[in-house]
GROMACS .gro file of C-alpha atoms in nm:
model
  255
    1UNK     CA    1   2.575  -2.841   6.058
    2UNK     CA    2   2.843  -2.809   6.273
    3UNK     CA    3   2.923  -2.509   6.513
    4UNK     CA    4   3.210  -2.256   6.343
    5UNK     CA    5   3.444  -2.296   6.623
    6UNK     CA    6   3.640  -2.537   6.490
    7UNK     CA    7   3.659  -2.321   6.153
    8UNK     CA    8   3.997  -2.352   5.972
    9UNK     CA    9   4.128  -2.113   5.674
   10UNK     CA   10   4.344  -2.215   5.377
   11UNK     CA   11   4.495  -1.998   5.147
   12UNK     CA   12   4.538  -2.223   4.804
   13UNK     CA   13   4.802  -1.949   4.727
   14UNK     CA   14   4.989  -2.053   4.972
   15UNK     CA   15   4.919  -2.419   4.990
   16UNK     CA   16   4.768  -2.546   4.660
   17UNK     CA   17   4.546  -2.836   4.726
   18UNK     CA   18   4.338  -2.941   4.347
   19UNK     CA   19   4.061  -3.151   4.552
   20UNK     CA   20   3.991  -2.901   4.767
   21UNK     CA   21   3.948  -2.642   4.514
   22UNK     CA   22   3.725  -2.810   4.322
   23UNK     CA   23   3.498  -2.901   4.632
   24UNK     CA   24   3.500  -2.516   4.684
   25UNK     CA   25   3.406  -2.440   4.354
   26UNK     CA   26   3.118  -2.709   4.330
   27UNK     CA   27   2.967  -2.702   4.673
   28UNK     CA   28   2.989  -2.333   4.712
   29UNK     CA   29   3.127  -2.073   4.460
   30UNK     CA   30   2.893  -2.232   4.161
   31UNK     CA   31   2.594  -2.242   4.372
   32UNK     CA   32   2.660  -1.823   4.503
   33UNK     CA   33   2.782  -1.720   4.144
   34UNK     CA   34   2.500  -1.879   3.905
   35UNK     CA   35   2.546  -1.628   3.621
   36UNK     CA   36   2.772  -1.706   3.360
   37UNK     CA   37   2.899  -1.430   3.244
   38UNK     CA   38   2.996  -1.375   3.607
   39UNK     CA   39   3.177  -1.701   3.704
   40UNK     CA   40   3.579  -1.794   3.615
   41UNK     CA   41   3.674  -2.183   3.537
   42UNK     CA   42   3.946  -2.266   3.771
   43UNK     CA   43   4.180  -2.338   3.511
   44UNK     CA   44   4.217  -1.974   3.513
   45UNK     CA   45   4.310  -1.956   3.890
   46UNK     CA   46   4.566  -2.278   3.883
   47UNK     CA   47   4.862  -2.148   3.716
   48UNK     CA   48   4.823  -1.824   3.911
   49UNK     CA   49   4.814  -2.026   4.261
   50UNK     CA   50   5.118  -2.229   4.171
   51UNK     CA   51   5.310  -1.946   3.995
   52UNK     CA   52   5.468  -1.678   4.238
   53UNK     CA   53   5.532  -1.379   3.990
   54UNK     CA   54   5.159  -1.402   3.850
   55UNK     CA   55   5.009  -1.092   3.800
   56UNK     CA   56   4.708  -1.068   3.963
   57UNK     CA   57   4.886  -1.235   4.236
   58UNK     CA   58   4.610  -1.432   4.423
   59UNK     CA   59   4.450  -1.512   4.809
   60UNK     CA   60   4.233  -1.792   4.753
   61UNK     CA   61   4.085  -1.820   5.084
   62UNK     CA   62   3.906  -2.150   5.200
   63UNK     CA   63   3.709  -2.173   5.527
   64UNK     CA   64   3.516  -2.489   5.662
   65UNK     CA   65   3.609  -2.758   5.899
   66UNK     CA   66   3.852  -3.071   5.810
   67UNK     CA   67   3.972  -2.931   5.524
   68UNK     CA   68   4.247  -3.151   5.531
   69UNK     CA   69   4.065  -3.450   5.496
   70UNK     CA   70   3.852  -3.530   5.188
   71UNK     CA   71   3.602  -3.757   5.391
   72UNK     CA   72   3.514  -3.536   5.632
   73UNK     CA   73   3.578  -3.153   5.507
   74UNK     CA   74   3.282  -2.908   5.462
   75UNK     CA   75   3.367  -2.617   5.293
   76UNK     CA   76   3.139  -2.316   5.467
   77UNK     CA   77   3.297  -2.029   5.258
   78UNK     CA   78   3.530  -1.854   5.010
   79UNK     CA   79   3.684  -1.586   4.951
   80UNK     CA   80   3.903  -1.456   4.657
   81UNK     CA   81   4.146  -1.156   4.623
   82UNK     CA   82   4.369  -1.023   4.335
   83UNK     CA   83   4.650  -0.832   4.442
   84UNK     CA   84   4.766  -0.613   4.140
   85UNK     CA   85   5.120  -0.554   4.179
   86UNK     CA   86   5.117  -0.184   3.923
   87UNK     CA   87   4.846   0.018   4.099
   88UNK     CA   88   4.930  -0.186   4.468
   89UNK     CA   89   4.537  -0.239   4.462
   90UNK     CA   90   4.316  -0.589   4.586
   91UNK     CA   91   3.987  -0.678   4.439
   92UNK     CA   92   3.781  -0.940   4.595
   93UNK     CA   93   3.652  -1.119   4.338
   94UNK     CA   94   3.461  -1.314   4.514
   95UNK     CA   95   3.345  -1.362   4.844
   96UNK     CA   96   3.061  -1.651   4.953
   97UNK     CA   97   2.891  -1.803   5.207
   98UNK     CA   98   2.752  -2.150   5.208
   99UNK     CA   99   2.378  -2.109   5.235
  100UNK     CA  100   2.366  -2.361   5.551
  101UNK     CA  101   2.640  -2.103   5.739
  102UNK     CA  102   2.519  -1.753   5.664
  103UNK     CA  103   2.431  -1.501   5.985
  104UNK     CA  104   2.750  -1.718   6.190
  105UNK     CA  105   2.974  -1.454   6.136
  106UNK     CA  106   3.151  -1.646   5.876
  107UNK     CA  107   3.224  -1.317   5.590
  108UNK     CA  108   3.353  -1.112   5.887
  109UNK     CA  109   3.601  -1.450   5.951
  110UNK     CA  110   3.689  -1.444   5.628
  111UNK     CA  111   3.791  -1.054   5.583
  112UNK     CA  112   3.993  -1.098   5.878
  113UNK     CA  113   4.179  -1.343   5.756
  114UNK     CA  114   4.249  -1.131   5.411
  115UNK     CA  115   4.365  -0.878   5.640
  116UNK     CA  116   4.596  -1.081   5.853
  117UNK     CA  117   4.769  -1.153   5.505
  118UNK     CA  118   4.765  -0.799   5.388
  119UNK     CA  119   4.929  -0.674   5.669
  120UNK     CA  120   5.184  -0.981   5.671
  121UNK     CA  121   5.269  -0.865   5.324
  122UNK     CA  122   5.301  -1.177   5.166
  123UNK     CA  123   5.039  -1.064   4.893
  124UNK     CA  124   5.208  -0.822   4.814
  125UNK     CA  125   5.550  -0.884   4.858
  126UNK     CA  126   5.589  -0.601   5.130
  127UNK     CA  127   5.432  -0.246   4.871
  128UNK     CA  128   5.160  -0.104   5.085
  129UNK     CA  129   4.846  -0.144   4.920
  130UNK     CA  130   4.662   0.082   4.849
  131UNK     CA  131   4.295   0.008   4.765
  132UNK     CA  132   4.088  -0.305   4.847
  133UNK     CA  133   3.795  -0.280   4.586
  134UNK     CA  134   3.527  -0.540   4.543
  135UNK     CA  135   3.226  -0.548   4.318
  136UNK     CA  136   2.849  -0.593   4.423
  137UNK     CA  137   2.510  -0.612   4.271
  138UNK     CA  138   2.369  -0.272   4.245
  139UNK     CA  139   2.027  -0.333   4.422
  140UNK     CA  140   1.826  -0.061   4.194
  141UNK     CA  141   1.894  -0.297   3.862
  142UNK     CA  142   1.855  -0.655   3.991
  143UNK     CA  143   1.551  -0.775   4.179
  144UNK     CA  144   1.570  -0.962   4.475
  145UNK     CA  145   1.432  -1.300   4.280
  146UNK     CA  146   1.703  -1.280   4.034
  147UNK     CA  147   1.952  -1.318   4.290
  148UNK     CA  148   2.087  -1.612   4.563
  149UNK     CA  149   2.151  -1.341   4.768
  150UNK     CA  150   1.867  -1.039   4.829
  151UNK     CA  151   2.080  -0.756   4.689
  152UNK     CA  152   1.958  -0.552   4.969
  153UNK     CA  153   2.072  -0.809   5.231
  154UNK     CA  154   2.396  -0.804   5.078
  155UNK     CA  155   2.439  -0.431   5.093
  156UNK     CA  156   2.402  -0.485   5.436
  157UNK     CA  157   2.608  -0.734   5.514
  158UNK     CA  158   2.904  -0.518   5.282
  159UNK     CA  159   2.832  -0.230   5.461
  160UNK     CA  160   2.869  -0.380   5.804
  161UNK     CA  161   3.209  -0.510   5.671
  162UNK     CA  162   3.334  -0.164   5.620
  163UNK     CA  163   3.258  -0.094   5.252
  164UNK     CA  164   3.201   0.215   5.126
  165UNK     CA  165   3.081   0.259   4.691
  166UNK     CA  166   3.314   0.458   4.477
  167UNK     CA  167   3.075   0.654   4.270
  168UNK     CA  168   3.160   0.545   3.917
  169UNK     CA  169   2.995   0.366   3.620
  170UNK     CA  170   3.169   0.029   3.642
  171UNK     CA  171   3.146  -0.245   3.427
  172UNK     CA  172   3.299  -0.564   3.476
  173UNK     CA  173   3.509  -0.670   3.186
  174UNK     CA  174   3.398  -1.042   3.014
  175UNK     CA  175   3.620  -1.264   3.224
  176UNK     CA  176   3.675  -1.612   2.929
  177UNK     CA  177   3.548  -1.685   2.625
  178UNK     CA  178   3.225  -1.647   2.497
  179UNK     CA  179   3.154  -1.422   2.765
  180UNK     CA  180   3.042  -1.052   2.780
  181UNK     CA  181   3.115  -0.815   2.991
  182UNK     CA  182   2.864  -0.742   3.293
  183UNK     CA  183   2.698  -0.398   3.423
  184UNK     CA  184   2.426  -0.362   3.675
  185UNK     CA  185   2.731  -0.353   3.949
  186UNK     CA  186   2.905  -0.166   4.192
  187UNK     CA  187   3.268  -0.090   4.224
  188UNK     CA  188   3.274  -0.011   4.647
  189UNK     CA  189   3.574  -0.045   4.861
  190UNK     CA  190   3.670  -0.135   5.216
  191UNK     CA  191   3.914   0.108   5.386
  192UNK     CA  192   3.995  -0.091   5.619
  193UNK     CA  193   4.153  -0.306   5.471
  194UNK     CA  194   4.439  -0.117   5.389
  195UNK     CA  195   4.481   0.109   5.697
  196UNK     CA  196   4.804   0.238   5.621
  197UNK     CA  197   4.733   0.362   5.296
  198UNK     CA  198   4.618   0.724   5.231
  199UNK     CA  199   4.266   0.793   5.190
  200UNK     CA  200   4.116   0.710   4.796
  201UNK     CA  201   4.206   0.938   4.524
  202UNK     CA  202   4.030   0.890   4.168
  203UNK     CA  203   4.411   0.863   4.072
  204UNK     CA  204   4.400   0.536   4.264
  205UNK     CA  205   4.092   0.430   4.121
  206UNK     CA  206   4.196   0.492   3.763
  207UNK     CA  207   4.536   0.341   3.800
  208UNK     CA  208   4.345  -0.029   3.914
  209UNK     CA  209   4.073  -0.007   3.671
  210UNK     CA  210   4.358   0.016   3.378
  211UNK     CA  211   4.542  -0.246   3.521
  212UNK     CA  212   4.267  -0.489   3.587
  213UNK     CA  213   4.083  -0.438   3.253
  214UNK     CA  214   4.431  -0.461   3.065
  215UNK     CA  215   4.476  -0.784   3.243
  216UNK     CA  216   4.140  -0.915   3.137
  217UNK     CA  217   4.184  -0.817   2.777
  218UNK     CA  218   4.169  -0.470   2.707
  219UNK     CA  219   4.508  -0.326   2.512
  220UNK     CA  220   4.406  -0.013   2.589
  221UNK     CA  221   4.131   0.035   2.828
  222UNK     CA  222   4.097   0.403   2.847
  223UNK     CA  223   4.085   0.397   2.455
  224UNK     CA  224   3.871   0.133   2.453
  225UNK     CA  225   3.486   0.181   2.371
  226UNK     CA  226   3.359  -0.057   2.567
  227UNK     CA  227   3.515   0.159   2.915
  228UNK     CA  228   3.398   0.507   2.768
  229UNK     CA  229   3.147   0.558   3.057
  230UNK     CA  230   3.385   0.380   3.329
  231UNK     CA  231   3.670   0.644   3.272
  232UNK     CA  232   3.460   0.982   3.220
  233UNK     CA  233   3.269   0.916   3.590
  234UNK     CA  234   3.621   0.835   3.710
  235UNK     CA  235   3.703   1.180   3.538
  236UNK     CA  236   3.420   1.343   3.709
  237UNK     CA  237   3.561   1.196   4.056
  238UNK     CA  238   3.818   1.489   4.046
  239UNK     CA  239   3.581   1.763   4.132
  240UNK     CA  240   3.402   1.534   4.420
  241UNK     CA  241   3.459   1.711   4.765
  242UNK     CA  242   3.382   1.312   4.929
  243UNK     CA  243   3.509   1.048   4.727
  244UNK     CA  244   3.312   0.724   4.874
  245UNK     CA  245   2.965   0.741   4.947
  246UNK     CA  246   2.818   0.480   5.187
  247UNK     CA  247   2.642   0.167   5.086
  248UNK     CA  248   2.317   0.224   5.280
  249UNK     CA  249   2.229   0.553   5.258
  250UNK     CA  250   2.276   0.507   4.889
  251UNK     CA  251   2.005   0.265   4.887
  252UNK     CA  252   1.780   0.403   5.181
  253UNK     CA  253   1.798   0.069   5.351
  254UNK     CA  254   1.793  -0.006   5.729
  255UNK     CA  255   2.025  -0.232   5.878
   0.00000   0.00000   0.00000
């Protein structure tokens, strides 16, 4: 494969291109996100890269070389954010590697380039965010052959990006039909990615998790069985002297 040096980045929220979403989504999001329950159908993402008042407003980030050019592109990695214009928070939704490009630096390319665009404010139309959150495979419930990635590795490779988990029992909400919702994650998040905000409050926390699982279903998410756990460890975040704990130490694991 070719060197990265020549890398380009496209953000499909800012210039839609259908061919080479779909050669992101088969050559490298399917093959990263294998679980079902965990993957979205583009036909979600469409109308929300050609609509500007969508809400989750999204960065659909593309990396790879000759993107332009359907003969000779190869996608090397993705990387999807959400900005959610009531709590002025970002999740990454995703965020993957091609297997042929990983240890080249490529994730760290990619987070720059989210950055670049947070701090341009074209996301989110100026607001200072306030959160970047992201979700991860907690590395105590899945084993390391029931993953691409070895969860461990990937804790790692978070961690040296800057994240840091929020201590709370999170559950990703079923994201289509048909599909449930997903536990065995982590909700962590990556200060620096919004540098001018101030530092985490479970006020912060609570006000994305509302507005995300709302958006994904939920009339009522702090009523809502289903979130019971999620919202009393968010509770409990109150009486925390240190909000964020960091990735490795939670999982005794050397980089």
């Amino acid at each position: 494969m070719k060197p990265t040096s020549d890398l380009e980045c496209i953000d499909l929220g800012e210039a839609f291109d259908a061919g080479l979403l779909d050669a992101a989504y088969r050559e490298v999001y399917l093959p990263a996100f294998p679980v079902r329950d965990e993957q979205e159908d583009p036909s979600i993402w469409i109308p929300r890269l050609c609509d500007p008042d969508a809400n989750p407003r999204l960065a659909w980030l593309v990396a790879g070389t000759a993107l332009a050019d359907p003969a000779r592109r190869q996608v090397l990695g993705l990387l999807v954010g959400e900005y959610y214009a009531a709590s002025r928070c970002v999740l990454i939704s995703y965020v993957a590697v091609a297997a042929a490009a990983r240890g080249r630096g490529l994730g760290r390319q990619l987070f720059d380039a989210l950055l670049r665009k947070l701090e341009s404010g074209r996301l989110s139309r100026g607001d200072t965010v306030r959160a970047v959150f992201a979700e991860i495979h907690d590395p105590a419930a899945v084993a390391a052959s029931e993953d691409v990635l070895d969860p461990q590795a990937r804790l790692r490779v978070m961690a040296r990006l800057g994240g840091m988990r929020v201590p709370v029992v999170y559950l990703q909400p079923p994201l289509g039909p048909g599909q449930s919702a997903a536990g065995g994650l982590w909700l962590i998040v990556f200060p620096e990615l919004a540098p001018a905000a101030p530092p985490l409050s479970d006020g912060t926390v609570r006000a994305f998790l509302v507005e995300f699982y709302r958006e994904l279903g939920s009339a009522e998410p702090e009523r809502d069985p289903l979130y019971a756990d999620t919202f009393a460890s968010v509770d409990a975040l109150a009486g925390r002297r240190t909000l964020l704990e960091p990735l490795i130490d939670e999982c005794r694991v050397t980089a």
